[in-house]
CSV table of C-alpha atoms in Angstrom, one decimal:
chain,number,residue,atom,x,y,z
P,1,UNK,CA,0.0,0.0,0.0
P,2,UNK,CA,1.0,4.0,-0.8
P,3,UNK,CA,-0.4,6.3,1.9
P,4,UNK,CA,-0.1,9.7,1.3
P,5,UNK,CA,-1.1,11.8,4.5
P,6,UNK,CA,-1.2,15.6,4.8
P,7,UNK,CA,-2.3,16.7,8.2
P,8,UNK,CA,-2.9,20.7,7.8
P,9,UNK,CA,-3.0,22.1,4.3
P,10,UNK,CA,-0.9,20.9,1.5
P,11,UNK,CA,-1.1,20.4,-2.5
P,12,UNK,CA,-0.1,17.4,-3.5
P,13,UNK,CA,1.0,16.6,-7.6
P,14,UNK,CA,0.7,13.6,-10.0
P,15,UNK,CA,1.8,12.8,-13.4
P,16,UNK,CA,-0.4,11.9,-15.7
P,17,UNK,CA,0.2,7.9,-15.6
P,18,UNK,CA,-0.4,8.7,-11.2
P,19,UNK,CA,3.4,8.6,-9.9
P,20,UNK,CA,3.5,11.4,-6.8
P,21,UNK,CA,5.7,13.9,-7.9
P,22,UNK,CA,5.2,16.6,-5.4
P,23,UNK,CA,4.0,17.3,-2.1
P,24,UNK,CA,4.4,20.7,-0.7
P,25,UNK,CA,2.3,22.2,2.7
P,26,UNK,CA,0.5,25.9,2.9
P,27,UNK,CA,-0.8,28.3,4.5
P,28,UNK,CA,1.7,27.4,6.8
P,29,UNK,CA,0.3,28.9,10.4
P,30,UNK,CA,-3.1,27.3,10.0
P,31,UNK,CA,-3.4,23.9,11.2
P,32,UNK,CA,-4.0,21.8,14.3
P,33,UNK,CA,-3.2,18.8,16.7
P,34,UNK,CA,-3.2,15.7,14.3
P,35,UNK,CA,-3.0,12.0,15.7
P,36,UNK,CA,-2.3,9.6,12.9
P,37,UNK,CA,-2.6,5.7,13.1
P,38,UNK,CA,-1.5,3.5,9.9
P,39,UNK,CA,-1.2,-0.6,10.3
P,40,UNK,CA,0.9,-1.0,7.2
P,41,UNK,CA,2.6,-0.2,4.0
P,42,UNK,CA,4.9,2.7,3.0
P,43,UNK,CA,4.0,6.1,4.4
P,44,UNK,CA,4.6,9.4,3.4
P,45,UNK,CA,3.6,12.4,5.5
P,46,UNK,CA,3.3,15.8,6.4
P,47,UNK,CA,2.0,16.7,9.5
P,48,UNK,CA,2.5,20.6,9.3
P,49,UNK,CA,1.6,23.0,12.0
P,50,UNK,CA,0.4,21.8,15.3
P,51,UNK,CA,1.2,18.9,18.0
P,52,UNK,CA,1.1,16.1,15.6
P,53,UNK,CA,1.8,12.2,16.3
P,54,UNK,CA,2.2,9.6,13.8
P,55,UNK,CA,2.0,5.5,14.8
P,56,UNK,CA,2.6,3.0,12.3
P,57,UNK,CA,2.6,-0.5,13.7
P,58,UNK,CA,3.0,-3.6,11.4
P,59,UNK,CA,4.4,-2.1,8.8
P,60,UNK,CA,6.8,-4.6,7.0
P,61,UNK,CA,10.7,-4.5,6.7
P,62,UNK,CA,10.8,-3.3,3.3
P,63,UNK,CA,8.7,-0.7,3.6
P,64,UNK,CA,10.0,3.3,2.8
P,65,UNK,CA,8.3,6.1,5.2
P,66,UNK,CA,9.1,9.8,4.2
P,67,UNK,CA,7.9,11.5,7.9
P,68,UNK,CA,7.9,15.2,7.9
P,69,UNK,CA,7.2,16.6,11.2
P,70,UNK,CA,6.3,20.0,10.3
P,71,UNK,CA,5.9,22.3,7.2
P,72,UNK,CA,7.7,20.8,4.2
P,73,UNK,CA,7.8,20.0,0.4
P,74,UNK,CA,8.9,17.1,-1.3
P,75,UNK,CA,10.1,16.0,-4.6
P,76,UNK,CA,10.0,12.3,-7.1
P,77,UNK,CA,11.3,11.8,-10.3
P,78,UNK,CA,8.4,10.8,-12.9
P,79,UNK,CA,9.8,7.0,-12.0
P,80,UNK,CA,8.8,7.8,-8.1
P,81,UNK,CA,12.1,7.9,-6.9
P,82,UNK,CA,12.6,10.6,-3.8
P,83,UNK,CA,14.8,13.1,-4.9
P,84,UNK,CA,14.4,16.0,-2.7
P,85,UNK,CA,13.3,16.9,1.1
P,86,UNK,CA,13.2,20.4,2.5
P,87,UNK,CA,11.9,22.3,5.6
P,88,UNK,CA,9.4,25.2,4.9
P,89,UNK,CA,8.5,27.9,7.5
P,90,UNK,CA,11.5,26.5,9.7
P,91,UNK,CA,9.7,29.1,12.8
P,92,UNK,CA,6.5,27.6,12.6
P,93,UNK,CA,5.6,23.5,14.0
P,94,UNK,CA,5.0,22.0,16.7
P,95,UNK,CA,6.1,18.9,19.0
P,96,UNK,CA,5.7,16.0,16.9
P,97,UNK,CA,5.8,12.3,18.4
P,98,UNK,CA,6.7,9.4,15.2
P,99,UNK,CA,6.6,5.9,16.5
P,100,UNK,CA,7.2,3.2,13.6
P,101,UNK,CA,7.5,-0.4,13.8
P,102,UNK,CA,9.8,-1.3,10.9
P,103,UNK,CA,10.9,-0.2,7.8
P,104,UNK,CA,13.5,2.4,5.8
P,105,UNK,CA,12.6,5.6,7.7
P,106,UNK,CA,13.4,9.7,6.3
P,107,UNK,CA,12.4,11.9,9.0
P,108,UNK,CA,13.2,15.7,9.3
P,109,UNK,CA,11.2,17.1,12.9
P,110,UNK,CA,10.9,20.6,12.1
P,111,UNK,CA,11.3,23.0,15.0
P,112,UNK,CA,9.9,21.7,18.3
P,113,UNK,CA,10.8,19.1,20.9
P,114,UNK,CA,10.1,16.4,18.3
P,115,UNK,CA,10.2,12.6,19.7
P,116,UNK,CA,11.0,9.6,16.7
P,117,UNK,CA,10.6,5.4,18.1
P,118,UNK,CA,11.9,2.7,15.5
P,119,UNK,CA,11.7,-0.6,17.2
P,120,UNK,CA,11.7,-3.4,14.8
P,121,UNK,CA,14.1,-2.3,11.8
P,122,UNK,CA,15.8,-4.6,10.0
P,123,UNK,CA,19.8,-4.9,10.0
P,124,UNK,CA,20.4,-3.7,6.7
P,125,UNK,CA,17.8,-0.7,7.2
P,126,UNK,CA,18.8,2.9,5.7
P,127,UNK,CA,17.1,5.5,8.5
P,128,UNK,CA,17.7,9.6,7.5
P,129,UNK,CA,17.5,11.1,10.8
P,130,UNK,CA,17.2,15.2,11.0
P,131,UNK,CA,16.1,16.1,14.1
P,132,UNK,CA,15.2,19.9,13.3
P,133,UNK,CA,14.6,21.7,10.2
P,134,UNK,CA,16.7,20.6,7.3
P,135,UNK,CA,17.0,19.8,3.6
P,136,UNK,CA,18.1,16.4,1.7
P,137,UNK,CA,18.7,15.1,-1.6
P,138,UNK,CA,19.2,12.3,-3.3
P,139,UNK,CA,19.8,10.9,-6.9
P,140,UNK,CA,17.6,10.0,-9.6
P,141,UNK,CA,18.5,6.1,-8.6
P,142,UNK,CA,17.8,7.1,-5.0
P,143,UNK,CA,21.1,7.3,-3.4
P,144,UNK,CA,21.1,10.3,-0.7
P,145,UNK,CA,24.2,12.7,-2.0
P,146,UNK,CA,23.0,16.0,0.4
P,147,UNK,CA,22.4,16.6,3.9
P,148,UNK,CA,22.0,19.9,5.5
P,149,UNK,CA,20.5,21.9,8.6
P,150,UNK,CA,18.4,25.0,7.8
P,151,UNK,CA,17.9,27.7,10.1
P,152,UNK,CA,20.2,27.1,12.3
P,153,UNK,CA,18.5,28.6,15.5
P,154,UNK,CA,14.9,26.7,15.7
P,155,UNK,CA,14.1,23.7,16.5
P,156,UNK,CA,14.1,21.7,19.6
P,157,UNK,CA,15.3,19.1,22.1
P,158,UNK,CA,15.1,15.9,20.2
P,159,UNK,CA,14.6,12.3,21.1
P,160,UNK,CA,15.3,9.8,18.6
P,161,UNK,CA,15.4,6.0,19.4
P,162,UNK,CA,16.4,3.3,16.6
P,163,UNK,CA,16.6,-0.7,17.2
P,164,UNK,CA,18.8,-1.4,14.2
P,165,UNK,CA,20.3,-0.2,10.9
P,166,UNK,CA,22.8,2.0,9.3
P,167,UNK,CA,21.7,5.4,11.2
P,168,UNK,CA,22.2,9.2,9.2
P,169,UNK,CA,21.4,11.7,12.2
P,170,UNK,CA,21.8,15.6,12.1
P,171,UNK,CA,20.2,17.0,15.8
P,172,UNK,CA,20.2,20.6,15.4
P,173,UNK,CA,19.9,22.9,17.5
P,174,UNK,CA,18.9,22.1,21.1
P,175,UNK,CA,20.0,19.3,24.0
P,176,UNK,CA,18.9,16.0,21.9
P,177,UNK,CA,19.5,12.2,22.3
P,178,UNK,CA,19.9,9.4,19.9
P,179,UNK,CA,19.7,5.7,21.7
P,180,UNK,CA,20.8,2.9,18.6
P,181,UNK,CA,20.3,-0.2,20.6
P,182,UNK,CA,20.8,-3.2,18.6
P,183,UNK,CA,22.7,-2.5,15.5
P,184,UNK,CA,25.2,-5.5,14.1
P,185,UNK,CA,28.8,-4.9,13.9
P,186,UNK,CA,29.2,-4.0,10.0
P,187,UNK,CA,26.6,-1.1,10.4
P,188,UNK,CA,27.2,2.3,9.3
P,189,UNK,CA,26.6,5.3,11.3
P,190,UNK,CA,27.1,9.1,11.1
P,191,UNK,CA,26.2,11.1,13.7
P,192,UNK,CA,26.2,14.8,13.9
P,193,UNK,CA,25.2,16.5,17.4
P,194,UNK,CA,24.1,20.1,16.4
P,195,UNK,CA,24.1,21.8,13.1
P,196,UNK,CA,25.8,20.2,10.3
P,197,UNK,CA,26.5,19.6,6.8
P,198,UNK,CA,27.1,16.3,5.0
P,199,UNK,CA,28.0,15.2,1.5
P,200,UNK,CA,28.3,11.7,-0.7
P,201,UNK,CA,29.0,10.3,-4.1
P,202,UNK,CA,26.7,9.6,-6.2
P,203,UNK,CA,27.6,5.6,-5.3
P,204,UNK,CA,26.4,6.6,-2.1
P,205,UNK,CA,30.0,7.0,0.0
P,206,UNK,CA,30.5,9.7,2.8
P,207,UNK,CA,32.9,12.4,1.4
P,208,UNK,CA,32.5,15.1,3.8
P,209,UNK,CA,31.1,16.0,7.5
P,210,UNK,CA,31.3,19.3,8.4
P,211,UNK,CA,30.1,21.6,11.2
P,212,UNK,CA,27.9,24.7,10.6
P,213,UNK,CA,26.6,27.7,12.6
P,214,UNK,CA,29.3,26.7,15.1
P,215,UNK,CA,28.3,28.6,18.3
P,216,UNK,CA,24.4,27.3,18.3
P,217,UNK,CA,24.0,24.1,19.5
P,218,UNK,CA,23.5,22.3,22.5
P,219,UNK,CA,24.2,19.2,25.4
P,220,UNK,CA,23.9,16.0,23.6
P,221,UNK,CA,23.7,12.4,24.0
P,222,UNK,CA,24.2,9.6,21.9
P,223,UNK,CA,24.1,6.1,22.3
P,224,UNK,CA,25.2,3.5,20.0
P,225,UNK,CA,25.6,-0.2,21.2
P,226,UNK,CA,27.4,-1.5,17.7
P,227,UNK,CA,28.9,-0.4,14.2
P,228,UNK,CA,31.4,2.3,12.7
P,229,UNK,CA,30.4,5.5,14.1
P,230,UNK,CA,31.7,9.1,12.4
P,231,UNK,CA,30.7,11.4,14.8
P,232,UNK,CA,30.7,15.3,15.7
P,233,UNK,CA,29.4,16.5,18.7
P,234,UNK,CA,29.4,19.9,18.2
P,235,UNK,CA,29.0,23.1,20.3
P,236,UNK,CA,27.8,21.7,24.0
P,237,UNK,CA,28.6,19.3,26.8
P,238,UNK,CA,28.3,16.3,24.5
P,239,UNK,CA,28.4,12.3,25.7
P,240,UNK,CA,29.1,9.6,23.3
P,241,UNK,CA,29.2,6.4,24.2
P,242,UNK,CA,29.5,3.1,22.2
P,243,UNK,CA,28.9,-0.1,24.4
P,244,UNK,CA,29.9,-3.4,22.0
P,245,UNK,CA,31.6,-2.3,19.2
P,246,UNK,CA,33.5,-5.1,17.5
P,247,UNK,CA,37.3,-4.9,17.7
P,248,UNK,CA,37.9,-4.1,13.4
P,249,UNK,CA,35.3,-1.0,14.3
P,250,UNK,CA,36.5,2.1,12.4
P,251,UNK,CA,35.3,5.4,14.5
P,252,UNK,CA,36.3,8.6,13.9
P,253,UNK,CA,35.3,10.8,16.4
P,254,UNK,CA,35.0,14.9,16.9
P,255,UNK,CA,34.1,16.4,20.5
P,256,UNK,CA,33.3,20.0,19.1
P,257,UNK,CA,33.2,22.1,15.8
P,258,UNK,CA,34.8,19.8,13.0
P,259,UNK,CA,35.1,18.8,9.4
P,260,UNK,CA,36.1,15.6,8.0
P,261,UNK,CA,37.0,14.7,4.2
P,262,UNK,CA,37.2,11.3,2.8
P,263,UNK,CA,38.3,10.0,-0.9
P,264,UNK,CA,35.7,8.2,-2.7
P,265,UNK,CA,37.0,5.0,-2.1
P,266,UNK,CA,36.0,5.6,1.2
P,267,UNK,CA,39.5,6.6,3.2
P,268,UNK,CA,39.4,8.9,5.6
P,269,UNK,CA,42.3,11.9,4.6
P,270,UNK,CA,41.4,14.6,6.6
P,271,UNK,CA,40.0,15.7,10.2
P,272,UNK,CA,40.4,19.6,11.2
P,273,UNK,CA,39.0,21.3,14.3
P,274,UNK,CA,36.6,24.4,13.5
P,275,UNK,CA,35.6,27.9,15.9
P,276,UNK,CA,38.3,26.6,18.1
P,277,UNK,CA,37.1,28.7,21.0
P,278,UNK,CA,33.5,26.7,20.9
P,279,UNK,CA,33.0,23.7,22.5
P,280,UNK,CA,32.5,22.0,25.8
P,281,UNK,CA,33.0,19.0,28.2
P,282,UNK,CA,32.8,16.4,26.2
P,283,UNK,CA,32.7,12.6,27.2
P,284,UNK,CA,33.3,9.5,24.9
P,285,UNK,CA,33.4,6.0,25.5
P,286,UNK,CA,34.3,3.1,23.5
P,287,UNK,CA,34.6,-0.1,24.1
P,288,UNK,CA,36.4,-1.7,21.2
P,289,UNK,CA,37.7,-0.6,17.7
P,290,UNK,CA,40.4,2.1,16.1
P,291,UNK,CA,39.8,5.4,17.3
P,292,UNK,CA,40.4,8.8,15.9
P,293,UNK,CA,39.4,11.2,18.0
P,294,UNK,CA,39.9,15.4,18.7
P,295,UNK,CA,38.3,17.0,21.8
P,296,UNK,CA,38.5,20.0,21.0
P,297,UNK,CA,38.1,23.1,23.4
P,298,UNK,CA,36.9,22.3,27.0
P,299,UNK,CA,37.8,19.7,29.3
P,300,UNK,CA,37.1,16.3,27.8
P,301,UNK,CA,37.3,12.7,28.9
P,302,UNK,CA,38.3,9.7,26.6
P,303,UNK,CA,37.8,5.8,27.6
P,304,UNK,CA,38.4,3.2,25.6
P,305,UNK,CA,38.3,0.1,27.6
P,306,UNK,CA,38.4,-3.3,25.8
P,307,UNK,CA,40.4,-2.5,22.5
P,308,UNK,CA,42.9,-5.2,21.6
P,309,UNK,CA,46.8,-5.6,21.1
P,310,UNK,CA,46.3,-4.6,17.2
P,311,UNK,CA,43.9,-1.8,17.4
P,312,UNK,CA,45.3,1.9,15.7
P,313,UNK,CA,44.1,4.9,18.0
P,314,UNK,CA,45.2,8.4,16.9
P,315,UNK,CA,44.1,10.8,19.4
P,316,UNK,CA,44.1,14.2,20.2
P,317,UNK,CA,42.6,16.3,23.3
P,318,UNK,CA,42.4,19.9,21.9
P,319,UNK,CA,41.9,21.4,18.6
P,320,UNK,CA,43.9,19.6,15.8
């Protein structure tokens, strides 16, 4: 099934053989409290203004959600394929609470203290986390190239739980959370705390992470039980902790205000400090892997506490 749900007002556009093409909201401060129940099959919504919750609950592992909190427009190829994903009226929203059994999830809150609950995701899931307002893009085959925080001052404190799957998370602005509790070993995660920008190749590998507005941000907490994790905390008091990682784990880790470049193969060739006078107390643990990590400014604490004999740590406590 294809469920296409507006909660306030919206146009919507087809072609003329019925593929969705475009989905954009209006009149963006009218609107109310919508509550939203689905069963199953792949869900795309708006909720627009107004305390809105969403519930899908036996969805199937397959399935592709496209879950915009707030005010947004949307974008498909004539073939259906997701191309674009953007924020509109980034000051106007509400507190939005997303729960969703299973499935590939994109997600962008909007401003407001927005709450997202995966619980039943398959390993090999692809979930596009923004926590606030924000703008994606993707390729005409589908594979996400763009990832970007709008308006850097609104939005909210953020809590965002995932089961399982190869995690994309931008928080925003605001003290926000991300819990991944049962991801395998070989997942992929990157993991930005406050505003950010990423960027990929069209084959769909990370070639940049970078930091933006660096002085608005705030505390945040991640946890991650498995996986590679890139992450960046950002601006903030920022915790990171990563419980069973397995001992080949790659994670590449920035306390503060950072950007990261990669080649398209993949390697990692450059990690650079940014606003090196913002930051905060940041504290990482990890139990297992090869560890790159900068602090930053502030004081910070590092653990790493079951690495083995051949593990490659490269670490360094202040700006770098």
């Amino acid at each position: 099934s294809q469920h296409v749900l507006m909660g306030d007002n919206a146009q919507l556009g087809w072609t003329d053989e019925g593929v969705l093409i475009s989905a954009e909201s209006l009149a963006f401060e009218e609107g109310g409290d919508d509550t939203v129940s689905v069963n199953a099959g792949n869900v795309t919504w708006i909720g627009g203004v107004g305390d809105d919750s969403l519930t899908i609950t036996d969805a199937d592992q397959e399935s592709q959600h496209v879950l915009m909190g707030d005010n947004a427009q949307l974008g498909w190829t004539d073939d259906g394929v997701l191309v674009s994903a953007e924020s509109l009226a980034t000051d106007i929203g509400g507190n939005d609470d997303v729960f969703v059994n299973a499935g590939n999830v994109t997600w962008i809150g909007g401003v407001g203290n927005d709450t997202l609950e995966i619980t039943e995701a398959a390993q090999g899931s692809e979930h596009v986390l923004m926590g606030d307002n924000a703008q994606l893009g993707w390729t005409d085959e589908g594979v996400l190239i763009s990832a970007e925080s709008l308006a850097f001052e609104e939005g909210g404190d953020d809590t965002v739980s995932v089961n399982a799957g190869n995690v994309t998370w931008i928080g925003g602005v605001g003290d926000d959370s991300l819990t991944i509790s049962d991801a395998d070993e070989d997942s992929q995660h990157v993991l930005m705390g406050d505003n950010a920008q990423l960027g990929w190749t069209d084959d769909g590998v990370l070639v940049s992470a970078e930091s933006l507005a660096t002085d608005i941000g705030g505390n945040d907490d991640v946890f991650v039980n498995a996986g590679n994790v890139t992450w960046i905390g950002g601006v903030g008091d920022d915790s990171l902790t990563i419980s069973d990682a397995d001992q080949e784990s790659q994670h590449v880790l920035m306390g503060d205000n950072a950007q990261l470049g990669w080649t398209d193969e993949g390697v990692l060739i450059s990690a650079e400090s940014l606003a090196f006078e913002e930051g905060g107390d940041d504290t990482v643990s990890v139990n297992a892997g090869n560890v790159t990590w900068i602090g930053g400014v502030g004081n910070d604490s590092l653990t790493i506490s079951d690495a083995d004999q051949e593990s490659q740590h490269v670490l360094m406590g202040d700006n770098a």
